[in-house]
Coordinates of C-alpha atoms and ligand atoms in Angstrom, one line a residue:
X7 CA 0.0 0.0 0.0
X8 CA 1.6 3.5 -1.4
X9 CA 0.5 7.2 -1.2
X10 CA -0.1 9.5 -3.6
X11 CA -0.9 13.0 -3.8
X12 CA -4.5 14.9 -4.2
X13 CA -2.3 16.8 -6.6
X14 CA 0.2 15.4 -8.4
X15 CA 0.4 11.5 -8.8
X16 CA 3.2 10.2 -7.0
X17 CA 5.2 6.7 -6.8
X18 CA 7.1 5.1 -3.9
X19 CA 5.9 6.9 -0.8
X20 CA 5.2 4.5 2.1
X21 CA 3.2 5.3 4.8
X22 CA 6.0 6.5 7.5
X23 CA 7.6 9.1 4.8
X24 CA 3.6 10.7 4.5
X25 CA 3.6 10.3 7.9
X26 CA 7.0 12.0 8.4
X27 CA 6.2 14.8 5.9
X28 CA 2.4 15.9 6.3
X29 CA 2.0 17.6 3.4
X30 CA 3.2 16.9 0.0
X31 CA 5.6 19.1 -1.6
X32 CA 3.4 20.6 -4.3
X33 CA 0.8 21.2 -1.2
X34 CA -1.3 18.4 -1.5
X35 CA -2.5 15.9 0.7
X36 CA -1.5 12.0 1.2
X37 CA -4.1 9.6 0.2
X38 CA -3.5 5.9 -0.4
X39 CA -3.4 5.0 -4.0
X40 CA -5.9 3.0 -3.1
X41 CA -8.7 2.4 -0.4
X42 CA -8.0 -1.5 1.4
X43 CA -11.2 -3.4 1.7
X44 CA -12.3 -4.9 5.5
X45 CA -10.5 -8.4 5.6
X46 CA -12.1 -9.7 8.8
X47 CA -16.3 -10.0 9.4
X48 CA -18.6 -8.1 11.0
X49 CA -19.0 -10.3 13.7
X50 CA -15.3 -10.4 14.7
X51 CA -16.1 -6.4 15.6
X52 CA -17.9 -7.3 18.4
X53 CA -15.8 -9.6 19.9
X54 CA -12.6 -7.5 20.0
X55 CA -11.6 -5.0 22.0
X56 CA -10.5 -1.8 21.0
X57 CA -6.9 -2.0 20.8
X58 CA -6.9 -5.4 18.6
X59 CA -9.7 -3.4 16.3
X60 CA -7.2 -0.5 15.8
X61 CA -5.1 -3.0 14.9
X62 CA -7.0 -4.6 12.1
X63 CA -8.0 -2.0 10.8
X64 CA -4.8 0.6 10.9
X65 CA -2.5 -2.4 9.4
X66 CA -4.6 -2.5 6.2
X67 CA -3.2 1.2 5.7
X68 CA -0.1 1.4 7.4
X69 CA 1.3 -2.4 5.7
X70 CA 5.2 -0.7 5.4
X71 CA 4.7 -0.8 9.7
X72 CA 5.5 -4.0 11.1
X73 CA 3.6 -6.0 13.2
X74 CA 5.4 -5.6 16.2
X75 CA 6.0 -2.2 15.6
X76 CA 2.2 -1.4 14.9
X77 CA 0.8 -3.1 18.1
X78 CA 3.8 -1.1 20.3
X79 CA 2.1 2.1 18.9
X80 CA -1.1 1.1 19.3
X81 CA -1.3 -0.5 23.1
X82 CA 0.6 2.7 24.0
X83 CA -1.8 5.5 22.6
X84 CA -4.8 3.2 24.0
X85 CA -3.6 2.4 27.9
X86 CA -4.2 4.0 31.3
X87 CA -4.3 7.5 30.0
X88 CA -8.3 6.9 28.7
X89 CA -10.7 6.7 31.4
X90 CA -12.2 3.6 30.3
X91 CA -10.8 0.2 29.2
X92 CA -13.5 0.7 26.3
X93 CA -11.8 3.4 25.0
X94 CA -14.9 4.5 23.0
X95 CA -17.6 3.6 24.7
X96 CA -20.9 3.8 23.3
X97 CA -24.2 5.7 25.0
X98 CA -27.7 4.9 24.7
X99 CA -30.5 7.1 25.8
X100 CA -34.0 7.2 25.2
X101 CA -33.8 8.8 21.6
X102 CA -30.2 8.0 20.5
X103 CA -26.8 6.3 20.5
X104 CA -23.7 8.4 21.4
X105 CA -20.0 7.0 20.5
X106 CA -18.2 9.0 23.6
X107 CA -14.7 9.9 22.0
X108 CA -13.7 12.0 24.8
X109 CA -12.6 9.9 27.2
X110 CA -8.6 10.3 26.2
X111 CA -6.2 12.8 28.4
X112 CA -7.4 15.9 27.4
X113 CA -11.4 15.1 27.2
X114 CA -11.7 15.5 23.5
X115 CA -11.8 13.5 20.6
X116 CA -8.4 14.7 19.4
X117 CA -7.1 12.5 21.7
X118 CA -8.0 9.6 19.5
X119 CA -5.6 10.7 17.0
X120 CA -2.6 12.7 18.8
X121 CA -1.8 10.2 21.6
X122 CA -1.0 7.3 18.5
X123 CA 0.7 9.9 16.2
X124 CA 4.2 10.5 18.4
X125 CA 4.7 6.7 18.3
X126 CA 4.1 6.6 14.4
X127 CA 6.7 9.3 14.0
X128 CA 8.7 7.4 16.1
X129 CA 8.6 4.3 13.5
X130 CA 8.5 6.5 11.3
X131 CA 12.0 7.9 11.8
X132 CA 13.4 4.9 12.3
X133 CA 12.1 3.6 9.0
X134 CA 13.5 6.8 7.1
X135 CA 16.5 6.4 8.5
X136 CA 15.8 9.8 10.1
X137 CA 18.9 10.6 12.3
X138 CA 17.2 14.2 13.8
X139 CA 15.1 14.7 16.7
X140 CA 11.4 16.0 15.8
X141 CA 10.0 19.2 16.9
X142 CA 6.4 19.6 16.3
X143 CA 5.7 23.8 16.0
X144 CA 1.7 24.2 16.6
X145 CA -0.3 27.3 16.8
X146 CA -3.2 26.8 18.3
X147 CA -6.7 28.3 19.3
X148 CA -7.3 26.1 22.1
X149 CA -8.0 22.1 21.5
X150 CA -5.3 20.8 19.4
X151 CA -2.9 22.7 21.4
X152 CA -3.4 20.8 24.7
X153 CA -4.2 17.0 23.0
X154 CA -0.6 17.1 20.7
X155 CA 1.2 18.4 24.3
X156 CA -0.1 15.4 25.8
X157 CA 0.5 12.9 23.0
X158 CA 3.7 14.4 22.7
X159 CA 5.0 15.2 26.0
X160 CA 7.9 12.6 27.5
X161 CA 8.2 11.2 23.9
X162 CA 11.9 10.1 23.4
X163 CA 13.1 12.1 20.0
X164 CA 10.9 15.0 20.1
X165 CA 10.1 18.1 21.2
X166 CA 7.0 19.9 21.1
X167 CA 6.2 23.7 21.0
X168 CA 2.9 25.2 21.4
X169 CA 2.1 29.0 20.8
X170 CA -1.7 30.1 21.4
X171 CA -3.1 33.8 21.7
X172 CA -2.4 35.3 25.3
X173 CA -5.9 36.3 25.4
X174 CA -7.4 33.8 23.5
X175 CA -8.5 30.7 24.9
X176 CA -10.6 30.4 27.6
X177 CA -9.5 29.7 31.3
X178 CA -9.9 26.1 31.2
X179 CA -8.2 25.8 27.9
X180 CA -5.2 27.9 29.0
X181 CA -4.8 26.4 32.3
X182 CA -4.9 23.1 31.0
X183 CA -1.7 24.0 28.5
X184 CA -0.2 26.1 31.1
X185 CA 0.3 23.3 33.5
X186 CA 1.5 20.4 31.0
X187 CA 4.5 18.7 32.7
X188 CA 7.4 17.3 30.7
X189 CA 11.4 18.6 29.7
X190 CA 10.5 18.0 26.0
X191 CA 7.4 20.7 26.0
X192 CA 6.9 24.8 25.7
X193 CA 3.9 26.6 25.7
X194 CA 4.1 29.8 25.3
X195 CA 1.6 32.5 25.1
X196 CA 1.8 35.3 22.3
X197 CA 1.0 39.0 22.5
X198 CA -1.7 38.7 19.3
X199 CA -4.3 36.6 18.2
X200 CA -4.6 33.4 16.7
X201 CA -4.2 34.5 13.2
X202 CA -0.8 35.6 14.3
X203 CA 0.2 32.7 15.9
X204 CA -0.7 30.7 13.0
X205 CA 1.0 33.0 10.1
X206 CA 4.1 33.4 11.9
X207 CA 4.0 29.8 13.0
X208 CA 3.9 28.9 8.9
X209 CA 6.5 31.0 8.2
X210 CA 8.6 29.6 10.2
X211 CA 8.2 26.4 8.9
X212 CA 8.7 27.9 5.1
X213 CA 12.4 29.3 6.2
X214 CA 14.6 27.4 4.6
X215 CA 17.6 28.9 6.3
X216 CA 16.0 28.8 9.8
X217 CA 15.4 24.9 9.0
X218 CA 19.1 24.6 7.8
X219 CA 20.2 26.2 11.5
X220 CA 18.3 23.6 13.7
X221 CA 19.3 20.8 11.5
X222 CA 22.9 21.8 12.3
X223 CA 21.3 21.2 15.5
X224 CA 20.3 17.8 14.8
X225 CA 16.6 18.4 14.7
X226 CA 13.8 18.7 12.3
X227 CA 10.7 20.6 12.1
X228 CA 7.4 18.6 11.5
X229 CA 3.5 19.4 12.0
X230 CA 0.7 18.1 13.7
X231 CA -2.6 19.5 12.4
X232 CA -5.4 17.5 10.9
X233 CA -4.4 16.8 7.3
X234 CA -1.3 14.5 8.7
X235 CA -2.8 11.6 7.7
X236 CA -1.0 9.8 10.4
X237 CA -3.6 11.4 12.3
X238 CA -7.1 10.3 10.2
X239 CA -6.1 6.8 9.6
X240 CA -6.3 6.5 13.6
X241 CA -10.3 7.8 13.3
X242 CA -11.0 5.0 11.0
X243 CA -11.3 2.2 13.3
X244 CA -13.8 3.8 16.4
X245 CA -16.3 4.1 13.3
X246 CA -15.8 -0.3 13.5
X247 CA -16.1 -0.3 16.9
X248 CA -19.4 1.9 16.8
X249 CA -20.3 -0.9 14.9
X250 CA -19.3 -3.9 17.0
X251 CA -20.9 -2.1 19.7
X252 CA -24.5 -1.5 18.2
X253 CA -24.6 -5.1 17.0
X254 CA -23.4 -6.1 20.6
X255 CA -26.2 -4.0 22.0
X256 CA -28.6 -5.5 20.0
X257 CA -29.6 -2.3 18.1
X258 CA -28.8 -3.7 14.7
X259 CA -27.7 -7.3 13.0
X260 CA -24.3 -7.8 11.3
X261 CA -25.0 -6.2 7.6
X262 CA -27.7 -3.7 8.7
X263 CA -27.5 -0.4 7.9
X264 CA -26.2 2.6 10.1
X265 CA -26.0 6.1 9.4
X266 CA -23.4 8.6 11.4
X267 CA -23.3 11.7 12.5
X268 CA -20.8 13.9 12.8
X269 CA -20.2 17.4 14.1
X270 CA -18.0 19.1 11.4
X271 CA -15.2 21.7 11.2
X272 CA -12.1 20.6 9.0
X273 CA -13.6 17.3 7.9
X274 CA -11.3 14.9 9.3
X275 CA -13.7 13.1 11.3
X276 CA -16.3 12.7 8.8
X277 CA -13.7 11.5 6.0
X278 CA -12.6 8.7 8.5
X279 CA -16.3 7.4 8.4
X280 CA -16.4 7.6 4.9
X281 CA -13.3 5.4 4.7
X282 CA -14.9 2.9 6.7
X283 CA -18.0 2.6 4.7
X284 CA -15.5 2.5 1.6
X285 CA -13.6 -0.6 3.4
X286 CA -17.3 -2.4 3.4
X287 CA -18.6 -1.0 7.1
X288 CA -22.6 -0.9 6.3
X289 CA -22.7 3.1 6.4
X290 CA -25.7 4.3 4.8
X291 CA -25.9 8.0 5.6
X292 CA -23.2 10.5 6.2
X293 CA -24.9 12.7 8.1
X294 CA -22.3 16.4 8.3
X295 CA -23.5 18.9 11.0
X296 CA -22.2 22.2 11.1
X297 CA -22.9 25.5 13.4
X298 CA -23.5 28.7 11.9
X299 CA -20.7 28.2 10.1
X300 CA -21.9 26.4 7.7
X301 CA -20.0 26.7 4.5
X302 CA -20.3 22.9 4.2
X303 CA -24.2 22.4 4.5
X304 CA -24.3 25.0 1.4
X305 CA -21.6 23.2 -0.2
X306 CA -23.6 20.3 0.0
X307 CA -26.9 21.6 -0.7
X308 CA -25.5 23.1 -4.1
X309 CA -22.5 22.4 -5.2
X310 CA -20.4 25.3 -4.5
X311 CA -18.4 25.8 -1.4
X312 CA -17.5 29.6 -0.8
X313 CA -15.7 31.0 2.1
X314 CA -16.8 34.3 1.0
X315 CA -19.2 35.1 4.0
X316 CA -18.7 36.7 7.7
X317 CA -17.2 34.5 10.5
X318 CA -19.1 33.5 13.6
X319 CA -17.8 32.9 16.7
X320 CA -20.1 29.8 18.0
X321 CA -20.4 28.6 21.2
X322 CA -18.9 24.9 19.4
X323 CA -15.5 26.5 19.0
X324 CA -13.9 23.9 17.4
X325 CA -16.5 24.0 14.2
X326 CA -15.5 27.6 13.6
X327 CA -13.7 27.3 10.5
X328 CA -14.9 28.0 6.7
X329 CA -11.5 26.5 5.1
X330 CA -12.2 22.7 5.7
X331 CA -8.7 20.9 4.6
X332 CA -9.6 17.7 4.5
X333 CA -12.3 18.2 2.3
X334 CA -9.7 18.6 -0.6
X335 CA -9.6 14.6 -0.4
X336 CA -13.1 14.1 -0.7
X337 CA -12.5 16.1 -4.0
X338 CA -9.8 13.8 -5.3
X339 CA -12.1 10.7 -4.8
X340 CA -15.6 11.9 -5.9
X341 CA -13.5 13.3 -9.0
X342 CA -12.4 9.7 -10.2
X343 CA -8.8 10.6 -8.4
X344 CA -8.4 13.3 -10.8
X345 CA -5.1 15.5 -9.4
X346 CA -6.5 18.4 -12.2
X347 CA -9.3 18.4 -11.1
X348 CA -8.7 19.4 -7.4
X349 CA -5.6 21.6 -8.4
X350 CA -8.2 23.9 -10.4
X351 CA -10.8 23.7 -7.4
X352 CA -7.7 24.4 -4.8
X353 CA -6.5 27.4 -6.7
X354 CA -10.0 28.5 -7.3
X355 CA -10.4 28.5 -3.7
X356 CA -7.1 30.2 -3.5
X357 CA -7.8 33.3 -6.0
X358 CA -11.4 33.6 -5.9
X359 CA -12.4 31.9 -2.4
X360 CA -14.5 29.6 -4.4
X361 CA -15.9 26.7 -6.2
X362 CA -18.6 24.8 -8.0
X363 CA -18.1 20.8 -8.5
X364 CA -19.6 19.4 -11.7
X365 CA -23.0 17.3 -11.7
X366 CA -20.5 14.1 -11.6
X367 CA -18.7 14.8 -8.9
X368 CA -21.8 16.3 -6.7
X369 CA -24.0 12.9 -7.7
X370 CA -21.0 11.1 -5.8
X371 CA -21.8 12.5 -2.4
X372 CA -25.3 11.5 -2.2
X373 CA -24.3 9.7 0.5
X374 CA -23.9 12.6 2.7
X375 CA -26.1 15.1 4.0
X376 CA -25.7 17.9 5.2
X377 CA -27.3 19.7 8.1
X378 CA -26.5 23.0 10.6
X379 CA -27.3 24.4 14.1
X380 CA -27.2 27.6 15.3
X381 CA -26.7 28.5 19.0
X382 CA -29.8 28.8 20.0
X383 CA -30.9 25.3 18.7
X384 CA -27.4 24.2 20.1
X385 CA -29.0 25.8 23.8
X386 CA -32.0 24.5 23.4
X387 CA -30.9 20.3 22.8
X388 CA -28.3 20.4 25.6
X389 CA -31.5 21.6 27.5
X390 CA -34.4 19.0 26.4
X391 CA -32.1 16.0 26.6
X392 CA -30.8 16.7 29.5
X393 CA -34.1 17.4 30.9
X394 CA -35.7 14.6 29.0
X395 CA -33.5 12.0 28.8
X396 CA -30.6 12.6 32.1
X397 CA -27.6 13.0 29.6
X398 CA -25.6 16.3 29.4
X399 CA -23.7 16.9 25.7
X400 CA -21.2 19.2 25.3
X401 CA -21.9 21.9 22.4
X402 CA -20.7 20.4 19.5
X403 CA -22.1 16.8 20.3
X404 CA -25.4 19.0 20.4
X405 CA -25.1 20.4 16.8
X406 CA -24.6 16.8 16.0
X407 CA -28.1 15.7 17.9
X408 CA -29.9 18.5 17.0
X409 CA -29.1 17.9 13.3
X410 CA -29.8 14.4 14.0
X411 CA -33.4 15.4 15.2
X412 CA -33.7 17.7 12.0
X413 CA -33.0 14.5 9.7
X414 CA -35.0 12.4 11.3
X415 CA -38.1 14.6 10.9
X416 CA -37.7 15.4 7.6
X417 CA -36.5 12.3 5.9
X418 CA -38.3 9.5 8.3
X419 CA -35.7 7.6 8.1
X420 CA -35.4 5.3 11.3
X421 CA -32.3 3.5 10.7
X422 CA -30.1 3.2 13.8
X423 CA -27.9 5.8 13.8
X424 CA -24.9 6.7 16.0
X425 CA -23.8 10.3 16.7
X426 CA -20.4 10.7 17.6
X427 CA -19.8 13.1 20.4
X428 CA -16.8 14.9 20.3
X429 CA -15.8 16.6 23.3
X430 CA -17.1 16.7 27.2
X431 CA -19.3 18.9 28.6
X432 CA -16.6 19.3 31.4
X433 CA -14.8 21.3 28.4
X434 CA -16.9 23.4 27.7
X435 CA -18.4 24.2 31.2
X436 CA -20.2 27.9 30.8
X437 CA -22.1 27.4 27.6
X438 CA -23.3 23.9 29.0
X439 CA -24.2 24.8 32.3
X440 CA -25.9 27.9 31.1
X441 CA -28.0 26.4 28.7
X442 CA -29.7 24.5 31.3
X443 CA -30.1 27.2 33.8
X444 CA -29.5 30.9 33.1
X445 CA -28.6 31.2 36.3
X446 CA -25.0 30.2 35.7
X447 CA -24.9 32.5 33.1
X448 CA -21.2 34.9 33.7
X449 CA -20.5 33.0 36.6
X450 CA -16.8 32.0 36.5
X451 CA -15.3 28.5 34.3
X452 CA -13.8 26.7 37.8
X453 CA -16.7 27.8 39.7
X454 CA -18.9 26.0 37.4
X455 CA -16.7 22.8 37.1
X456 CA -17.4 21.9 40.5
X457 CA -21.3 22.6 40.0
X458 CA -21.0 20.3 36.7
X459 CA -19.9 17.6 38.9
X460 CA -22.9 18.2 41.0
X461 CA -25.3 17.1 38.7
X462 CA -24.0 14.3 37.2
X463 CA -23.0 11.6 38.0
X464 CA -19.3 9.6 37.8
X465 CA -15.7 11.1 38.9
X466 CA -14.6 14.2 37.5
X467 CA -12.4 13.6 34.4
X468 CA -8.9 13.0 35.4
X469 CA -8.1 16.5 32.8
X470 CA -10.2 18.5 35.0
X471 CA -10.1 17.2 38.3
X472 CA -7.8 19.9 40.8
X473 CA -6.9 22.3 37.6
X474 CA -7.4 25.4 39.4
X475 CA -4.7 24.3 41.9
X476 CA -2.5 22.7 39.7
X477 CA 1.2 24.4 38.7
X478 CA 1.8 27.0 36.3
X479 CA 4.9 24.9 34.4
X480 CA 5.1 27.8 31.8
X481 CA 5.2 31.3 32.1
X482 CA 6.8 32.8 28.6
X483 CA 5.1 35.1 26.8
X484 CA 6.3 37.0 24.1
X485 CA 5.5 39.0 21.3
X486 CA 4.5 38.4 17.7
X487 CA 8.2 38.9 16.2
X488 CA 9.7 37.1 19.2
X489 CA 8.5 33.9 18.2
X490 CA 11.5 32.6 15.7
X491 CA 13.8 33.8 18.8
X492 CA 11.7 31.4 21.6
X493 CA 12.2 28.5 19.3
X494 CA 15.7 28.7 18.9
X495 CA 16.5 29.5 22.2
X496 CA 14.7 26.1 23.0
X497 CA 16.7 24.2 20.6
X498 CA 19.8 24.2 22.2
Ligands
PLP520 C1 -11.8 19.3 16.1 C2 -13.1 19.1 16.7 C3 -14.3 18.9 15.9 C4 -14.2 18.9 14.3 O1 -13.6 17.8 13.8 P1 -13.0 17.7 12.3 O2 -12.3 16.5 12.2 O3 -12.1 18.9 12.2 O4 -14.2 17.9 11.4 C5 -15.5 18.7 16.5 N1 -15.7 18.7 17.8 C6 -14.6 18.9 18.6 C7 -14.8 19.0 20.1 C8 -13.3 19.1 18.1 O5 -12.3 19.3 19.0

């Protein structure tokens, strides 16, 4: 199994180089030439458990890994640091099924991805022959940030270095980064905003003589943001052990049907369930659920995606986005794996901020549909299921449900149906709580942690549990044009 490009065709890359690179020179994404088909049945899902799953189904993508090499990855990314032997457990309530990915170090589904990606670009290395020590340079606007620290931190070979906007993330969020233990990490708040971090944070990366100094330093720069697809290959598998689970359960038979939802921001998440169903998982519907953001719904609706349009902040952060990377390999597959094809989308996008798909390519997504939820609708689900039902979501697995609901309605379609939730409500603390009593509206995020725990029930989350009073490990700040400086100075 090779890799090629969504934009050039390319020969002889295995897994571990994609996985060492990211991104392809010419600024395309890795894809495998082509998609492996399940080799094991349906009722084998039910009877594993998660780790030998990820197995299965990661080894059909990642063949240049070797056995023993694969399982080392994969029983240390899954241990002691989820909550839940499970791993990815799975939810029922009265009106629906919930595939819990939040149960990893920093309580949301990134997790599921970034603590397996460090030991892939361990092999990796080794593989390649690759002599230097990794640093991973991130800018981030709150989530990623904290789950590639994690994944990262303690990991023999590299070195991690998170930037995020001084003022903002929210309290949790920055607390969270701020107290990450280990010699290998920085964190380091910047004196601008997020756009900053990120521009600077790319240019850094395109300095060729800057990358010629650290190697002389025997290290090497390397990214971990969604489109490494190191890190969607990962979010294959939990969409086979939704499966496994459901049939376990009882809610469907081996070969039924089963539609997904998924709550949407750079479309890595929903990709991986399209994979699956590619493999030979019975996935019926696609089912994409945006905020207010919702350049993909229109995109789906018509054709034509176009990030021409205001930006919302939403109270599902982590959705806010109207350039959805991963999308681009959608593109390359609905287009009969045509590299001209995306290039003239891509650089549409680029020039014009966007494009229309022809009539071919937009009959090949009938299998997804799109949907979107504003805040108030967002408010208003956390509020009747947790009324209704005793089960608190977290805003974006709301978008998801309240979608979900919208479906349902209009297309009668009854088929069991799992929504994945992405993140705990522990994360996102004030919009939760004050959706299901305005009374906690403005009152402050540790306060309401503790009153979170009050109503439901279980321990607090092991990510959440004592943060106000944990310590502050990093204290830098810096400015904008500092940044370049505070990376060489901590690659000594
Ligand atoms: C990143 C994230 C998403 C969006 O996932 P994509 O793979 O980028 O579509 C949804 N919910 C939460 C909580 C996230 O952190």
């Amino acid at each position: 199994m090779l890799y090629t490009s969504t934009r050039k065709k390319l020969e002889n890359i295995t897994s571990t180089k994609a996985i060492l690179q990211g991104i392809s020179e010419e600024g395309g994404l890795f894809i495998p030439t082509e998609l492996p088909k399940m080799d094991f049945t349906l009722d084998e899902l039910s009877k594993w458990g998660y780790q030998e799953l990820a197995y299965r189904v990661i080894k059909l993508f990642f063949e240049d890994i070797k056995e023993e090499d694969l399982k080392h990855c994969i029983t240390h990314a899954y241990d002691e640091k989820f909550d839940t032997k499970e791993i990815t457990p799975l939810v029922h309530t009265k009106t629906a099924n919930f595939l819990e990915l939040f149960h990893g170090p920093t309580i949301a589904f990134k997790d599921m991805a970034l603590s397996i990606l460090p030991y892939f670009m361990l092999v990796s290395k080794k593989y390649n022959k690759e002599e230097k020590d990794i640093v991973i340079l991130t800018a981030t606007s709150g989530d990623t940030g904290k789950a590639a620290l994690e994944g990262f931190a303690n990991v023999e070979g590299t070195k991690i270095i998170v930037f995020f906007p001084q003022d903002g993330v929210s309290e949790v969020q920055k607390r969270q980064m701020l107290t990450t233990e280990g010699d290998n990490t920085l964190v380091v708040g910047v004196e601008g905003n997020f756009d900053d971090c990120q521009t600077t944070v790319k240019e850094i990366f395109a300095d060729k003589e800057f990358a010629k100094e650290i190697a002389d330093k025997n290290y090497k720069f390397s990214s971990a943001n969604s489109i490494n697809i190191g890190r969607l290959v990962p979010q294959v598998a939990y969409y086979f052990a939704a499966y496994g689970k459901m049939m376990k359960d009882g809610k469907l038979k081996a070969g039924e049907a089963m539609n997904v939802v998924v709550p949407t921001g750079n479309f890595g998440n929903i990709l991986a369930a399209y994979y699956a169903k590619q493999m030979g998982l019975p996935i019926q519907k696609l089912i994409c659920a945006s905020n207010t953001n919702k350049v993909l719904f229109d995109f789906l609706q018509t054709g034509t995606y176009d990030r021409n349009r205001a930006f919302h902040l939403t109270t599902s952060p982590s959705m806010d986005i109207l350039i959805s990377s991963n999308l681009e390999r959608l593109l390359y597959h609905i287009s009969g794996e045509s590299t001209e094809e995306v290039c003239s989308l891509m650089n549409a996008l680029k020039t014009k901020g966007q494009y229309t798909i022809s009539d071919e390519m937009k009959a090949n997504l009938k299998d997804f549909y799109g949907g979107y939820a504003d805040d108030q609708m967002t408010k208003d689900y956390i509020k009747k299921v947790y009324n209704e039902e005793n089960y608190l979501m977290d805003t974006h697995t709301a978008v998801a449900y309240a979608v979900y609901d919208t479906y349902v309605k209009d297309t009668k379609d009854h088929t069991p149906t799992v929504i994945i939730s992405t993140a705990s409500p522990y994360k996102f603390t004030g919009s939760v709580m004050s959706a299901i009593d305005e009374k906690y509206e403005g009152v402050n995020d540790f306060t309401l942690l503790e009153e979170m725990h009050h109503l439901i029930q279980g321990a607090m989350p092991k990510a959440m549990d004592q943060i106000a009073t944990r310590p502050i490990k990093h204290k830098k700040v810096c400015e904008v044009q500092g940044m370049k400086q505070v990376v060489s100075d901590f690659l000594v």
